[in-house]
mmCIF file with all atom_site columns, C-alpha atoms and ligand atoms in Angstrom:
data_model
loop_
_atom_site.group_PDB
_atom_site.id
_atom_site.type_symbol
_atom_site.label_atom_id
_atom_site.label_alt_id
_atom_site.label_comp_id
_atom_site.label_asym_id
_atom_site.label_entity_id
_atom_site.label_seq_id
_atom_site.pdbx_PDB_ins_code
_atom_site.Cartn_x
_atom_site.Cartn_y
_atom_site.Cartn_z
_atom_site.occupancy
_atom_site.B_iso_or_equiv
_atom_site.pdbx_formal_charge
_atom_site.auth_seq_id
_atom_site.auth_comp_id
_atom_site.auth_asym_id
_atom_site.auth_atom_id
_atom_site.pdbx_PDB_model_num
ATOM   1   C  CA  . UNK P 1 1   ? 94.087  93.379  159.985 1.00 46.00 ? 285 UNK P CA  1
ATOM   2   C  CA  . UNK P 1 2   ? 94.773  90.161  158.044 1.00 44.00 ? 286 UNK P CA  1
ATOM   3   C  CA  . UNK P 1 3   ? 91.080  90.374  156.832 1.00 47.00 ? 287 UNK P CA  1
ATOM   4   C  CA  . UNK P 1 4   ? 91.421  93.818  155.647 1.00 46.00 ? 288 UNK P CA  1
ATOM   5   C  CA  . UNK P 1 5   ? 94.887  93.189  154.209 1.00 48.00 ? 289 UNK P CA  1
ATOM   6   C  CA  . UNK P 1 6   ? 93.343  90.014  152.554 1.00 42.00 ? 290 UNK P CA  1
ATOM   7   C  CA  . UNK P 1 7   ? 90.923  92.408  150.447 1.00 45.00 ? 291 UNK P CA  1
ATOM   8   C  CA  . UNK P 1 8   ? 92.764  94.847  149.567 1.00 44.00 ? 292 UNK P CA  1
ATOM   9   C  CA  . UNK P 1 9   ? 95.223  92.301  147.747 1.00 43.00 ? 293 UNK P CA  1
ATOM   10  C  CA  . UNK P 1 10  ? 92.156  90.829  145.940 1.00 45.00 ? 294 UNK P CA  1
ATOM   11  C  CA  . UNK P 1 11  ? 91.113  94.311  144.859 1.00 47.00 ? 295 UNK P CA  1
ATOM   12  C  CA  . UNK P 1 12  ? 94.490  94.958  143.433 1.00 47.00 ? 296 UNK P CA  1
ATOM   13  C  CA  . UNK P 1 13  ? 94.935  91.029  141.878 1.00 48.00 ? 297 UNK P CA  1
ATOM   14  C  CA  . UNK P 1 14  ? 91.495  92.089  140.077 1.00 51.00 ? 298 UNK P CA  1
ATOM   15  C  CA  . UNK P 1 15  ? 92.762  96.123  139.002 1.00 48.00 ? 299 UNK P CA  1
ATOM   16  C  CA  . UNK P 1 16  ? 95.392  94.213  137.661 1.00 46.00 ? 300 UNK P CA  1
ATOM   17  C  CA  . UNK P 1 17  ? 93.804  91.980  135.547 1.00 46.00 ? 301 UNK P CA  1
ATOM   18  C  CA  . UNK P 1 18  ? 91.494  94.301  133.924 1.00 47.00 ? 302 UNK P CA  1
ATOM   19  C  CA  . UNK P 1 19  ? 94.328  96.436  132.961 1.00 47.00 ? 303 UNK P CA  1
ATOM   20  C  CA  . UNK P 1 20  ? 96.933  93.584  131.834 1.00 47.00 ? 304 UNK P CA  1
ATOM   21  C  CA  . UNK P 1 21  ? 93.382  92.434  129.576 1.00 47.00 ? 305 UNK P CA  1
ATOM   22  C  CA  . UNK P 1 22  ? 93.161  96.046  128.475 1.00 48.00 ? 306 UNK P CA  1
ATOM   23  C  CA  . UNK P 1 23  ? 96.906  96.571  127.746 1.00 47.00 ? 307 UNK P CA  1
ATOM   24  C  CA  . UNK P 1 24  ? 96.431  93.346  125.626 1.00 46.00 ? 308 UNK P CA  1
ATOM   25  C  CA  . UNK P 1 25  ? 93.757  93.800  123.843 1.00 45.00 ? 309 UNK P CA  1
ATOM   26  C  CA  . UNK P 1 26  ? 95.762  97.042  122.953 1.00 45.00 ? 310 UNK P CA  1
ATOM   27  C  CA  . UNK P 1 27  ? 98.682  95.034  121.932 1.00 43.00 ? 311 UNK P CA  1
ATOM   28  C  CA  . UNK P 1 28  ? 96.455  92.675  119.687 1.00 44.00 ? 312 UNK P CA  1
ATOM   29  C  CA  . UNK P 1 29  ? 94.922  96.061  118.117 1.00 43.00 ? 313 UNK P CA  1
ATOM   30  C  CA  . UNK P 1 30  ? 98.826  97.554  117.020 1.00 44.00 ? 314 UNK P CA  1
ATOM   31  C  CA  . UNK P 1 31  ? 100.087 94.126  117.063 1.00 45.00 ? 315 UNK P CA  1
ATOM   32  C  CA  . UNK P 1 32  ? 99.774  94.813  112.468 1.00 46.00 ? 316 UNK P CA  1
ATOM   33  C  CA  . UNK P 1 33  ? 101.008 98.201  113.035 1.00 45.00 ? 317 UNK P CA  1
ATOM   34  C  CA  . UNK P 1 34  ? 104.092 97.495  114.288 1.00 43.00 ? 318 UNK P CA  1
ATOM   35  C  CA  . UNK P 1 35  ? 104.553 100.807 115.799 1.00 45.00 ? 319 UNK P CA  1
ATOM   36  C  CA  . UNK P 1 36  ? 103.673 102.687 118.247 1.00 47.00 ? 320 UNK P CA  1
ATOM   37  C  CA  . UNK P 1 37  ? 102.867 106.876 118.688 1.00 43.00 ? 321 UNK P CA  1
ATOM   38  C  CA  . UNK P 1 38  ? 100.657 106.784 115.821 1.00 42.00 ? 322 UNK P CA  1
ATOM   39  C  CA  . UNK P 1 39  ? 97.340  105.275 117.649 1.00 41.00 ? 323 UNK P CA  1
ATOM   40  C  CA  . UNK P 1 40  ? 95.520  108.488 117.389 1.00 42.00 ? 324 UNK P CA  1
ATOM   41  C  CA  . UNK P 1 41  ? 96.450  108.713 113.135 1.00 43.00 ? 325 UNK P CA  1
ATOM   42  C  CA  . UNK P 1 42  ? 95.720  105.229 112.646 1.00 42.00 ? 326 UNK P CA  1
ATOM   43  C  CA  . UNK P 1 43  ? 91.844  105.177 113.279 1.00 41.00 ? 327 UNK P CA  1
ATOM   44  C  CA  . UNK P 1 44  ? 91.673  108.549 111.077 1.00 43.00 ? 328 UNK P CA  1
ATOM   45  C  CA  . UNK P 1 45  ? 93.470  106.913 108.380 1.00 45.00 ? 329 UNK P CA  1
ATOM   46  C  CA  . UNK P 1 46  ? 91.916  103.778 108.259 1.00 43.00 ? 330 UNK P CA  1
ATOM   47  C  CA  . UNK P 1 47  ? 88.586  104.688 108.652 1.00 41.00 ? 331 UNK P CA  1
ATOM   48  C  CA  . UNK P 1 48  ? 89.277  107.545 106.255 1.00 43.00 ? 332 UNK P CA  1
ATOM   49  C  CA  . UNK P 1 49  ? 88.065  107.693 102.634 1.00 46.00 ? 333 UNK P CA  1
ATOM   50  C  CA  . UNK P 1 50  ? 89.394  104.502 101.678 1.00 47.00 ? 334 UNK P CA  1
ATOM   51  C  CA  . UNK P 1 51  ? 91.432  105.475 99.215  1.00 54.00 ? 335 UNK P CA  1
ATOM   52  C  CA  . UNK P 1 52  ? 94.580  105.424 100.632 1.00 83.00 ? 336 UNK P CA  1
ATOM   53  C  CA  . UNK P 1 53  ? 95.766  108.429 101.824 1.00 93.00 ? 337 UNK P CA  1
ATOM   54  C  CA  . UNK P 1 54  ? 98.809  108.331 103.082 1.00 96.00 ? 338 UNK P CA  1
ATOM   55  C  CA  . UNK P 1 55  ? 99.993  111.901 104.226 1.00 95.00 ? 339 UNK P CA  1
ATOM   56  C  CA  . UNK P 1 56  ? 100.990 115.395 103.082 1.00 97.00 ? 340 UNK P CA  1
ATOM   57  C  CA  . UNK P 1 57  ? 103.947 116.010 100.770 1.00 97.00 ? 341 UNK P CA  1
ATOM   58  C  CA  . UNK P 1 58  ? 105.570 117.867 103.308 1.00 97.00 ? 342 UNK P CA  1
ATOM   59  C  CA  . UNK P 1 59  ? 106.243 115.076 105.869 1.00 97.00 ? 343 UNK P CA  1
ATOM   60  C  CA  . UNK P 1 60  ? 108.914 113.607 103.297 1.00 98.00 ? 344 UNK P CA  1
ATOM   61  C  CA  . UNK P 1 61  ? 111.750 114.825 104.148 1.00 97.00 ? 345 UNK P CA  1
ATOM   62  C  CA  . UNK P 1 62  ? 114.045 115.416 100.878 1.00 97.00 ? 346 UNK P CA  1
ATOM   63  C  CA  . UNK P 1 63  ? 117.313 113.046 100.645 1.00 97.00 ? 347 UNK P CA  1
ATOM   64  C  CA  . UNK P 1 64  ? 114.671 111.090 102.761 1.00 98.00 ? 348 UNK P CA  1
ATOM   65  C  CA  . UNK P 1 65  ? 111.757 109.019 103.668 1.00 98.00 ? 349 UNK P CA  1
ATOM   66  C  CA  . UNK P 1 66  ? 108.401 107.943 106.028 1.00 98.00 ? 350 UNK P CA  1
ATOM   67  C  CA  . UNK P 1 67  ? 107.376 104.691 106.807 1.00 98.00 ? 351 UNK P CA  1
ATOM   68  C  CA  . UNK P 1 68  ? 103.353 103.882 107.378 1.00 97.00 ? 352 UNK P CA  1
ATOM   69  C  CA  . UNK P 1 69  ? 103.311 101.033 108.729 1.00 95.00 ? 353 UNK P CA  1
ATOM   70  C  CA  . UNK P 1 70  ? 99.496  100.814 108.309 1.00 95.00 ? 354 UNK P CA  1
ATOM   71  C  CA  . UNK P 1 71  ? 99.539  100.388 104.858 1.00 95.00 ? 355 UNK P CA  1
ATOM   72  C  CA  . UNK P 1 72  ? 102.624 98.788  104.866 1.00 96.00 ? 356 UNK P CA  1
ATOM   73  C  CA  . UNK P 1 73  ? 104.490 101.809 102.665 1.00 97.00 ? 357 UNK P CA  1
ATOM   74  C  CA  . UNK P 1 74  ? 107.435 103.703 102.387 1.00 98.00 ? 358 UNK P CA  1
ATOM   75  C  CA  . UNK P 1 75  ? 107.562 107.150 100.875 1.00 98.00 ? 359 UNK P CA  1
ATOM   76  C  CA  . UNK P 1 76  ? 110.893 108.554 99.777  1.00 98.00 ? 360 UNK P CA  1
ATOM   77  C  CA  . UNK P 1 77  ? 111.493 111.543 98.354  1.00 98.00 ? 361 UNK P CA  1
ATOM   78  C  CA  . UNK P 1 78  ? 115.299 111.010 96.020  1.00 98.00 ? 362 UNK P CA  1
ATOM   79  C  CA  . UNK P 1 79  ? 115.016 114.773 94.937  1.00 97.00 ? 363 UNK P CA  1
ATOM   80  C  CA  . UNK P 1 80  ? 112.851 117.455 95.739  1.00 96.00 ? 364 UNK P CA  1
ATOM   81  C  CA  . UNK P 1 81  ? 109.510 117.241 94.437  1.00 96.00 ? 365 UNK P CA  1
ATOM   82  C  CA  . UNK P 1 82  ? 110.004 113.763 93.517  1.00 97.00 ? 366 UNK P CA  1
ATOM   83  C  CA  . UNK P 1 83  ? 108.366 110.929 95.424  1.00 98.00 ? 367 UNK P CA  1
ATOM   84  C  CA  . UNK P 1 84  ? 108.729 107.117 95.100  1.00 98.00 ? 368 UNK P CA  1
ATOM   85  C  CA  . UNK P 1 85  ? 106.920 104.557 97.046  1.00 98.00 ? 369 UNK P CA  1
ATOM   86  C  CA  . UNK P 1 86  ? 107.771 100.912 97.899  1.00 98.00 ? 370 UNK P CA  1
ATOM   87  C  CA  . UNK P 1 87  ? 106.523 97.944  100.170 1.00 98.00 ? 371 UNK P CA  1
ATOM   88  C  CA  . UNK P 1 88  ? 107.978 98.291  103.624 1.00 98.00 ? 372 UNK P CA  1
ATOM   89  C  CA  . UNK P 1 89  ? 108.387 94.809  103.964 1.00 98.00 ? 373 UNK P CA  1
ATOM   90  C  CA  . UNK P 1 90  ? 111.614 93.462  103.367 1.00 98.00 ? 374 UNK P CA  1
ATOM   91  C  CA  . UNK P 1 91  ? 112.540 91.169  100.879 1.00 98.00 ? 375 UNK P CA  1
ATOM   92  C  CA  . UNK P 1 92  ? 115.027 88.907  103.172 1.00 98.00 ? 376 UNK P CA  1
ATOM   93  C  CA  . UNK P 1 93  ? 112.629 87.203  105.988 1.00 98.00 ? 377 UNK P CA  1
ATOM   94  C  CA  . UNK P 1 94  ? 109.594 89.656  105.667 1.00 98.00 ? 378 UNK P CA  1
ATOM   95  C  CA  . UNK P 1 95  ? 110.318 92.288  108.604 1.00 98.00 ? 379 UNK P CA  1
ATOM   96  C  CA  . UNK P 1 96  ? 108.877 95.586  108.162 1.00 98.00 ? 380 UNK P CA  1
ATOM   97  C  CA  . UNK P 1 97  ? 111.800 98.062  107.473 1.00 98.00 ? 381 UNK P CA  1
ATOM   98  C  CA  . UNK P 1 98  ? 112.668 100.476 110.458 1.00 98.00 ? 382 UNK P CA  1
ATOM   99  C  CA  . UNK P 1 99  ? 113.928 103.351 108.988 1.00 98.00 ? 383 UNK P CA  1
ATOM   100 C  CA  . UNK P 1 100 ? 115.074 105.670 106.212 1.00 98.00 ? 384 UNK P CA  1
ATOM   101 C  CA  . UNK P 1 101 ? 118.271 107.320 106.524 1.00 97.00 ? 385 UNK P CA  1
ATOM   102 C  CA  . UNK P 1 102 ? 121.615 107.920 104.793 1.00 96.00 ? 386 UNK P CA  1
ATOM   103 C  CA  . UNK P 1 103 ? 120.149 107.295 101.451 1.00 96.00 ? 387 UNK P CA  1
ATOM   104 C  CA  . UNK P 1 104 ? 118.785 104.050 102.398 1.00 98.00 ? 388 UNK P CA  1
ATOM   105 C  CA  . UNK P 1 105 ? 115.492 102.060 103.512 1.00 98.00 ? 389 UNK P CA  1
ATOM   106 C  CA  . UNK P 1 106 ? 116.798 100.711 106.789 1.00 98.00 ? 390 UNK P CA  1
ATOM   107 C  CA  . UNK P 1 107 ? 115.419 96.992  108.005 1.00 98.00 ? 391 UNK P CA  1
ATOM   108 C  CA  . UNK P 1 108 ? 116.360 96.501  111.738 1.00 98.00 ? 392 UNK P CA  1
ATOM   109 C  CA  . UNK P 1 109 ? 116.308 92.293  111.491 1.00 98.00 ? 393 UNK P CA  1
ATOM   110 C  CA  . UNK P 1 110 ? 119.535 91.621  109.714 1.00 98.00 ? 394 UNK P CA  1
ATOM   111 C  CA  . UNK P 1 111 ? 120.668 95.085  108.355 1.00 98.00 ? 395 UNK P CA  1
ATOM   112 C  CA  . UNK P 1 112 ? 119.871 94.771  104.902 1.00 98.00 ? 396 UNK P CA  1
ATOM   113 C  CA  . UNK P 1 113 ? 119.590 98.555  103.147 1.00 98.00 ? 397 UNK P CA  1
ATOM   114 C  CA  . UNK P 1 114 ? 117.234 99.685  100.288 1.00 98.00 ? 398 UNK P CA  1
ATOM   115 C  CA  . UNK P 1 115 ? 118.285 102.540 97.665  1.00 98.00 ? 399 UNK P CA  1
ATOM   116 C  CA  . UNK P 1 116 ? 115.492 104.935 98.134  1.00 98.00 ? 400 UNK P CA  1
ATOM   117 C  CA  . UNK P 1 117 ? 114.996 106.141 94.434  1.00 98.00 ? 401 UNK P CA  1
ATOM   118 C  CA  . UNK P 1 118 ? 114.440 102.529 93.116  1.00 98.00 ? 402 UNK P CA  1
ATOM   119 C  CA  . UNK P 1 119 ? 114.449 100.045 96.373  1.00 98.00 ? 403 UNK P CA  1
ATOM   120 C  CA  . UNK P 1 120 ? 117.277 98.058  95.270  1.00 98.00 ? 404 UNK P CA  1
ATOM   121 C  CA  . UNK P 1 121 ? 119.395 96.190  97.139  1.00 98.00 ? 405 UNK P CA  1
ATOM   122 C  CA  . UNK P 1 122 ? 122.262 98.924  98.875  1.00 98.00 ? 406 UNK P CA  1
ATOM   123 C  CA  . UNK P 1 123 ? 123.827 95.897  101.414 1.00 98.00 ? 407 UNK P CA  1
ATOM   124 C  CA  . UNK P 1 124 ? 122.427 92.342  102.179 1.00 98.00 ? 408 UNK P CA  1
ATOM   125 C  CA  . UNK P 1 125 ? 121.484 90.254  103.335 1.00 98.00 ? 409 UNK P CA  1
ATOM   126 C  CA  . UNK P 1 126 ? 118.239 90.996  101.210 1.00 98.00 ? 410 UNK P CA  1
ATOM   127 C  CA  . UNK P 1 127 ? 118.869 89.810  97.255  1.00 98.00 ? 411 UNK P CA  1
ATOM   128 C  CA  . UNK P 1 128 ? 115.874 91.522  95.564  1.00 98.00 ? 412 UNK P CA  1
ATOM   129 C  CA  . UNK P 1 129 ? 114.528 94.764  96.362  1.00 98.00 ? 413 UNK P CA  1
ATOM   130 C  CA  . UNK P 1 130 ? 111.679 96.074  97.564  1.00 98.00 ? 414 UNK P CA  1
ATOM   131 C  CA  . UNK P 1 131 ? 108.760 96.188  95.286  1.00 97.00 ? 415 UNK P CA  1
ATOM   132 C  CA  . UNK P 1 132 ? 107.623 99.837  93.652  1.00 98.00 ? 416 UNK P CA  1
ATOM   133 C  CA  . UNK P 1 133 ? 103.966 100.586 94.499  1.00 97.00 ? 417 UNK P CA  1
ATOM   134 C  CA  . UNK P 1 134 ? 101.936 103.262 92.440  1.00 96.00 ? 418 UNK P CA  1
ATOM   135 C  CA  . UNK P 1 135 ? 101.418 106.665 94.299  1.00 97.00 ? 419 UNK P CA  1
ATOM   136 C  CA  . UNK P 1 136 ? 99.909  109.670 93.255  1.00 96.00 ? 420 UNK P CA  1
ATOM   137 C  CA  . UNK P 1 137 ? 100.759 112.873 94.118  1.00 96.00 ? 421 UNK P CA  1
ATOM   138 C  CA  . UNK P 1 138 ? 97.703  115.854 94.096  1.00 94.00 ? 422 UNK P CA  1
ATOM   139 C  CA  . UNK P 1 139 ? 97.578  119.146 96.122  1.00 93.00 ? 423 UNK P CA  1
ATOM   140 C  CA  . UNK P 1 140 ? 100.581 118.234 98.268  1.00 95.00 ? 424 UNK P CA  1
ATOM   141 C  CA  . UNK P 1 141 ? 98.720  115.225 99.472  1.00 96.00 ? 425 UNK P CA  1
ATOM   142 C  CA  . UNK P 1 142 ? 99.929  111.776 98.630  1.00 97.00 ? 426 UNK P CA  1
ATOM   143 C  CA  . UNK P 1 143 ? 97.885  108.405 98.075  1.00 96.00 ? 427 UNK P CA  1
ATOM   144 C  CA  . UNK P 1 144 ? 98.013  105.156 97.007  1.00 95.00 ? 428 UNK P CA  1
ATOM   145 C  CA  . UNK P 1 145 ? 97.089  104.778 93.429  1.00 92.00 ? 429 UNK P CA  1
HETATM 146 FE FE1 . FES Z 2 .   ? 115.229 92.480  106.603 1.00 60.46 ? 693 FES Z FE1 1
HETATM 147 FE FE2 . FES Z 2 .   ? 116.473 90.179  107.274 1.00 60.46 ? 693 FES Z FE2 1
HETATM 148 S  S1  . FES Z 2 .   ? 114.334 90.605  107.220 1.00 60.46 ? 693 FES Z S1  1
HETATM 149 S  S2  . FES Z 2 .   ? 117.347 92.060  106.715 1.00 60.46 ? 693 FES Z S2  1
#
């Protein structure tokens, strides 16, 4: 009984370290990301064309915005039809920002808030706002330029 008991546990001990060395290896992999959900998009994005796509038009939401945190990106969208783009990382210590909401690029760390038609600073503690990046915006599809 003690034998068999005795094997068993060693089975497990060894189950369990192959999957805590899978699980982080996984963690390594979307360590950059920062997110999580998006595994399946991320491969297809990255390995994509190269040039940047980030996503259809439509997942803006107007008054609104997405953050890929692949590239490091967010797309708002002020006014319909109209789409801006900035670095996701904030300006105060570097975190990537968490959300877009309220008329504002949201960073989790210390609650500083980004307008989203020009990324300037909305509330600190963040002093200079986020940095524009070039998008371009063809067939409803949008890119990096
Ligand atoms: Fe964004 Fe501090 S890093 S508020």
């Amino acid at each position: 009984m003690t034998v068999l008991q005795g094997a068993g546990g060693a089975t497990s001990r060894r189950a369990f370290v192959a999957a805590a060395g899978a699980s982080g290896l996984a963690v390594a992999l979307a360590a950059c990301g920062g997110s999580d959900g998006s595994s399946s998009s991320r491969s297809a994005r990255s390995s994509g064309d190269g040039g940047g796509t980030l996503g259809p038009t439509s997942e803006i939401p107007e008054g609104g915005g997405k953050i890929f945190t692949d590239e490091k990106v967010v797309v708002t969208q002020p006014r319909k039809g109209e789409f801006k783009a900035f670095t996701s990382t904030c300006t105060h210590a570097g975190c990537q920002v968490g959300s877009v909401g309220g008329g504002t690029i949201n960073c989790p760390c210390h609650g500083s808030k980004f307008s989203i038609e020009d990324g300037s600073v909305k509330a600190p503690p963040a002093s200079s706002a986020l940095e524009e990046r070039k998008i371009e915006v063809k067939g409803g599809s949008i890119r990096l330029a």
